[in-house]
PDB file of C-alpha atoms in Angstrom:
ATOM      1  CA  MET H   3     116.157 157.500  14.441  1.00  0.00           C
ATOM      2  CA  ALA H   4     117.114 156.253  17.824  1.00  0.00           C
ATOM      3  CA  ARG H   5     117.419 153.021  19.606  1.00  0.00           C
ATOM      4  CA  VAL H   6     115.744 153.352  22.650  1.00  0.00           C
ATOM      5  CA  ILE H   7     115.938 150.419  25.437  1.00  0.00           C
ATOM      6  CA  PHE H   8     112.530 150.619  26.978  1.00  0.00           C
ATOM      7  CA  TYR H   9     112.643 149.232  30.544  1.00  0.00           C
ATOM      8  CA  SER H  10     108.676 148.507  31.736  1.00  0.00           C
ATOM      9  CA  LYS H  11     106.504 146.553  33.197  1.00  0.00           C
ATOM     10  CA  PRO H  12     105.603 143.927  30.802  1.00  0.00           C
ATOM     11  CA  GLY H  13     101.447 144.037  29.975  1.00  0.00           C
ATOM     12  CA  CYS H  14     101.284 147.710  31.085  1.00  0.00           C
ATOM     13  CA  LYS H  15      98.706 149.203  28.974  1.00  0.00           C
ATOM     14  CA  GLY H  16     100.538 152.698  29.232  1.00  0.00           C
ATOM     15  CA  GLY H  17     103.803 151.131  28.528  1.00  0.00           C
ATOM     16  CA  THR H  18     102.112 149.634  25.520  1.00  0.00           C
ATOM     17  CA  LYS H  19     101.373 153.063  24.210  1.00  0.00           C
ATOM     18  CA  GLN H  20     104.388 154.501  24.391  1.00  0.00           C
ATOM     19  CA  LYS H  21     106.329 152.082  22.449  1.00  0.00           C
ATOM     20  CA  VAL H  22     103.525 152.249  19.879  1.00  0.00           C
ATOM     21  CA  LEU H  23     104.235 156.156  19.790  1.00  0.00           C
ATOM     22  CA  LEU H  24     107.808 155.877  19.682  1.00  0.00           C
ATOM     23  CA  THR H  25     107.689 153.011  16.782  1.00  0.00           C
ATOM     24  CA  ALA H  26     105.316 155.201  14.759  1.00  0.00           C
ATOM     25  CA  ALA H  27     108.512 158.056  15.114  1.00  0.00           C
ATOM     26  CA  GLY H  28     110.655 155.218  13.533  1.00  0.00           C
ATOM     27  CA  HIS H  29     112.531 154.701  16.408  1.00  0.00           C
ATOM     28  CA  GLU H  30     113.555 151.174  17.264  1.00  0.00           C
ATOM     29  CA  VAL H  31     112.695 150.366  20.850  1.00  0.00           C
ATOM     30  CA  ILE H  32     113.851 147.740  22.861  1.00  0.00           C
ATOM     31  CA  PRO H  33     111.956 146.415  25.530  1.00  0.00           C
ATOM     32  CA  GLN H  34     113.328 145.277  28.731  1.00  0.00           C
ATOM     33  CA  ASN H  35     111.560 144.319  32.002  1.00  0.00           C
ATOM     34  CA  LEU H  36     111.892 146.675  34.510  1.00  0.00           C
ATOM     35  CA  LEU H  37     110.967 144.146  37.549  1.00  0.00           C
ATOM     36  CA  THR H  38     113.991 141.752  36.546  1.00  0.00           C
ATOM     37  CA  GLU H  39     116.695 143.955  35.351  1.00  0.00           C
ATOM     38  CA  PRO H  40     119.541 143.204  37.940  1.00  0.00           C
ATOM     39  CA  TRP H  41     119.986 146.979  38.871  1.00  0.00           C
ATOM     40  CA  THR H  42     122.746 148.545  40.747  1.00  0.00           C
ATOM     41  CA  VAL H  43     122.355 151.995  42.756  1.00  0.00           C
ATOM     42  CA  GLU H  44     124.373 154.061  40.229  1.00  0.00           C
ATOM     43  CA  ARG H  45     122.831 152.902  37.521  1.00  0.00           C
ATOM     44  CA  LEU H  46     119.126 152.836  38.782  1.00  0.00           C
ATOM     45  CA  ARG H  47     119.956 156.586  39.861  1.00  0.00           C
ATOM     46  CA  SER H  48     121.637 157.245  36.380  1.00  0.00           C
ATOM     47  CA  PHE H  49     117.966 157.888  35.045  1.00  0.00           C
ATOM     48  CA  PHE H  50     116.921 160.461  36.992  1.00  0.00           C
ATOM     49  CA  GLY H  51     119.094 163.076  36.709  1.00  0.00           C
ATOM     50  CA  ASP H  52     118.558 166.574  38.526  1.00  0.00           C
ATOM     51  CA  ARG H  53     114.859 165.396  39.381  1.00  0.00           C
ATOM     52  CA  PRO H  54     113.452 165.451  42.744  1.00  0.00           C
ATOM     53  CA  VAL H  55     113.473 162.376  44.617  1.00  0.00           C
ATOM     54  CA  ALA H  56     110.213 162.333  44.746  1.00  0.00           C
ATOM     55  CA  GLU H  57     109.422 162.371  41.189  1.00  0.00           C
ATOM     56  CA  TRP H  58     111.614 158.656  40.963  1.00  0.00           C
ATOM     57  CA  PHE H  59     108.335 157.211  42.244  1.00  0.00           C
ATOM     58  CA  ASN H  60     105.890 155.073  40.844  1.00  0.00           C
ATOM     59  CA  LEU H  61     102.527 156.957  42.293  1.00  0.00           C
ATOM     60  CA  SER H  62     100.571 154.006  41.323  1.00  0.00           C
ATOM     61  CA  ALA H  63     102.856 151.344  43.375  1.00  0.00           C
ATOM     62  CA  PRO H  64     100.928 149.706  46.179  1.00  0.00           C
ATOM     63  CA  LYS H  65     103.134 150.671  48.733  1.00  0.00           C
ATOM     64  CA  ILE H  66     102.605 154.363  47.537  1.00  0.00           C
ATOM     65  CA  LYS H  67      99.179 154.018  47.557  1.00  0.00           C
ATOM     66  CA  SER H  68      98.907 152.842  51.000  1.00  0.00           C
ATOM     67  CA  GLY H  69     100.857 155.420  52.474  1.00  0.00           C
ATOM     68  CA  GLU H  70     103.598 153.094  53.732  1.00  0.00           C
ATOM     69  CA  VAL H  71     106.136 154.388  51.289  1.00  0.00           C
ATOM     70  CA  VAL H  72     105.899 158.584  50.824  1.00  0.00           C
ATOM     71  CA  PRO H  73     108.099 159.767  48.207  1.00  0.00           C
ATOM     72  CA  GLU H  74     108.295 163.137  49.631  1.00  0.00           C
ATOM     73  CA  LYS H  75     109.669 161.937  53.058  1.00  0.00           C
ATOM     74  CA  VAL H  76     112.325 159.871  51.403  1.00  0.00           C
ATOM     75  CA  ASP H  77     116.103 160.615  50.705  1.00  0.00           C
ATOM     76  CA  GLU H  78     118.176 159.803  47.907  1.00  0.00           C
ATOM     77  CA  GLN H  79     119.916 157.019  49.351  1.00  0.00           C
ATOM     78  CA  THR H  80     116.383 155.187  50.728  1.00  0.00           C
ATOM     79  CA  ALA H  81     114.672 155.728  47.457  1.00  0.00           C
ATOM     80  CA  LEU H  82     117.404 153.689  45.568  1.00  0.00           C
ATOM     81  CA  THR H  83     117.486 150.997  48.291  1.00  0.00           C
ATOM     82  CA  LEU H  84     113.966 150.675  48.434  1.00  0.00           C
ATOM     83  CA  MET H  85     113.732 150.706  44.166  1.00  0.00           C
ATOM     84  CA  LEU H  86     115.958 148.017  44.507  1.00  0.00           C
ATOM     85  CA  LYS H  87     114.495 145.853  47.052  1.00  0.00           C
ATOM     86  CA  GLU H  88     111.035 146.508  44.957  1.00  0.00           C
ATOM     87  CA  PRO H  89     110.883 147.480  41.640  1.00  0.00           C
ATOM     88  CA  LEU H  90     107.548 148.326  41.348  1.00  0.00           C
ATOM     89  CA  LEU H  91     108.120 151.684  43.143  1.00  0.00           C
ATOM     90  CA  ILE H  92     110.364 152.493  40.094  1.00  0.00           C
ATOM     91  CA  ARG H  93     108.451 155.213  38.095  1.00  0.00           C
ATOM     92  CA  ARG H  94     108.124 153.843  34.544  1.00  0.00           C
ATOM     93  CA  PRO H  95     109.202 154.015  31.764  1.00  0.00           C
ATOM     94  CA  LEU H  96     113.153 154.237  31.819  1.00  0.00           C
ATOM     95  CA  LEU H  97     114.431 154.900  28.560  1.00  0.00           C
ATOM     96  CA  GLU H  98     118.023 154.774  27.493  1.00  0.00           C
ATOM     97  CA  VAL H  99     119.355 155.896  23.850  1.00  0.00           C
ATOM     98  CA  GLY H 100     123.086 155.867  23.812  1.00  0.00           C
ATOM     99  CA  GLU H 101     124.208 157.571  27.126  1.00  0.00           C
ATOM    100  CA  GLN H 102     121.234 159.754  27.758  1.00  0.00           C
ATOM    101  CA  ARG H 103     118.931 158.267  30.082  1.00  0.00           C
ATOM    102  CA  GLU H 104     115.586 159.266  31.088  1.00  0.00           C
ATOM    103  CA  VAL H 105     112.409 158.334  33.602  1.00  0.00           C
ATOM    104  CA  GLY H 106     109.118 158.844  32.493  1.00  0.00           C
ATOM    105  CA  PHE H 107     107.438 159.941  29.720  1.00  0.00           C
ATOM    106  CA  ASP H 108     106.937 163.548  29.274  1.00  0.00           C
ATOM    107  CA  VAL H 109     105.637 164.063  25.446  1.00  0.00           C
ATOM    108  CA  GLN H 110     107.128 167.403  24.631  1.00  0.00           C
ATOM    109  CA  LYS H 111     110.552 166.245  26.552  1.00  0.00           C
ATOM    110  CA  ILE H 112     110.750 163.236  24.758  1.00  0.00           C
ATOM    111  CA  ASP H 113     109.750 164.733  21.308  1.00  0.00           C
ATOM    112  CA  ALA H 114     112.486 167.371  21.967  1.00  0.00           C
ATOM    113  CA  TRP H 115     115.104 164.735  22.919  1.00  0.00           C
ATOM    114  CA  ILE H 116     114.362 162.252  20.088  1.00  0.00           C
ATOM    115  CA  GLY H 117     111.214 163.243  18.004  1.00  0.00           C
ATOM    116  CA  LEU H 118     107.906 161.594  17.792  1.00  0.00           C
ATOM    117  CA  GLN H 119     106.361 162.721  14.888  1.00  0.00           C
ATOM    118  CA  ALA H 120     104.748 159.572  13.011  1.00  0.00           C
ATOM    119  CA  VAL H 121     107.396 159.041  10.050  1.00  0.00           C
ATOM    120  CA  ASP H 122     104.638 157.608   7.759  1.00  0.00           C
ATOM    121  CA  LYS H 123     101.312 159.255   7.185  1.00  0.00           C
ATOM    122  CA  SER H 124      99.192 156.068   7.705  1.00  0.00           C
ATOM    123  CA  LEU H 125     100.811 155.973  11.421  1.00  0.00           C
ATOM    124  CA  GLN H 126     100.188 159.960  11.525  1.00  0.00           C
ATOM    125  CA  GLU H 127      96.789 159.907  13.145  1.00  0.00           C
ATOM    126  CA  ILE H 128      97.725 157.153  15.604  1.00  0.00           C
ATOM    127  CA  SER H 129     100.067 159.482  16.459  1.00  0.00           C
ATOM    128  CA  ASP H 130      98.474 162.248  17.061  1.00  0.00           C
ATOM    129  CA  ASN H 131      95.490 160.516  19.327  1.00  0.00           C
ATOM    130  CA  LEU H 132      98.109 158.750  21.413  1.00  0.00           C
ATOM    131  CA  MET H 133     100.132 161.911  22.258  1.00  0.00           C
ATOM    132  CA  LYS H 134      96.478 163.687  23.299  1.00  0.00           C
ATOM    133  CA  GLN H 135      96.348 161.105  25.982  1.00  0.00           C
ATOM    134  CA  ASP H 136      97.750 160.813  29.186  1.00  0.00           C
ATOM    135  CA  LEU H 137     100.936 158.752  28.805  1.00  0.00           C
ATOM    136  CA  GLN H 138     102.655 159.633  31.923  1.00  0.00           C
ATOM    137  CA  ASN H 139     100.409 157.568  34.581  1.00  0.00           C
ATOM    138  CA  CYS H 140      99.109 154.555  35.133  1.00  0.00           C
ATOM    139  CA  SER H 141      96.252 154.124  32.219  1.00  0.00           C
ATOM    140  CA  HIS H 142      93.740 152.439  34.557  1.00  0.00           C
ATOM    141  CA  GLY H 143      92.423 155.890  35.880  1.00  0.00           C
ATOM    142  CA  HIS H 144      91.055 156.746  39.135  1.00  0.00           C
ATOM    143  CA  GLY H 145      88.683 153.912  39.870  1.00  0.00           C
ATOM    144  CA  HIS H 146      91.276 151.020  39.534  1.00  0.00           C
ATOM    145  CA  HIS H 147      91.288 149.313  43.012  1.00  0.00           C
ATOM    146  CA  HIS H 148      94.264 147.124  43.658  1.00  0.00           C
ATOM    147  CA  GLU H 149      92.081 144.388  45.960  1.00  0.00           C
ATOM    148  CA  HIS H 150      91.418 142.655  42.813  1.00  0.00           C
ATOM    149  CA  GLY H 151      95.087 142.322  41.762  1.00  0.00           C
ATOM    150  CA  HIS H 152      95.884 138.717  41.270  1.00  0.00           C
ATOM    151  CA  GLU H 153      93.114 138.343  38.698  1.00  0.00           C
ATOM    152  CA  HIS H 154      93.997 141.880  37.271  1.00  0.00           C
ATOM    153  CA  GLN H 155      98.025 140.067  37.119  1.00  0.00           C
ATOM    154  CA  LYS H 156      96.348 136.780  35.255  1.00  0.00           C
ATOM    155  CA  GLN H 157      94.624 138.828  32.336  1.00  0.00           C
ATOM    156  CA  GLY H 158      98.650 140.493  31.302  1.00  0.00           C
ATOM    157  CA  ASN H 159      97.651 143.838  32.641  1.00  0.00           C
ATOM    158  CA  CYS H 160      99.575 146.107  34.578  1.00  0.00           C
ATOM    159  CA  LYS H 161      99.421 145.496  38.033  1.00  0.00           C
ATOM    160  CA  HIS H 162     101.196 148.440  39.434  1.00  0.00           C
TER     161      HIS H 162
END
């Protein structure tokens, strides 16, 4: 079993499901607040590997949804500068196990990396259900509107 340092936005339902899946697989999850972490360019860059710059971004971030930031038109240095200034732009979660780092929650990739099979029969149904869900994207769905963000944030949920 792995010790997974899990950088996400506190209160995000998708992040909670991801942590449950990791825990059910017997991993030790060390949650960290992605938004308050003191990132450096080098450390943040290490999570993205050889992914295209556009895949580094949280597509649910308000500045991306509004068109103020267009991930496909941003170079690597600009992307990192923007993300350090506004961590909501960082795709979540960021995962760290030992020296290896990943971004996003691709169930197949993570299963191949550290394993996501439940360690206990009583957890198998929960794990199977979670693995069928879209754990890559914000769980608010297409009908979520940002105009009500202040109420939404006070309820402790994800405000992208």
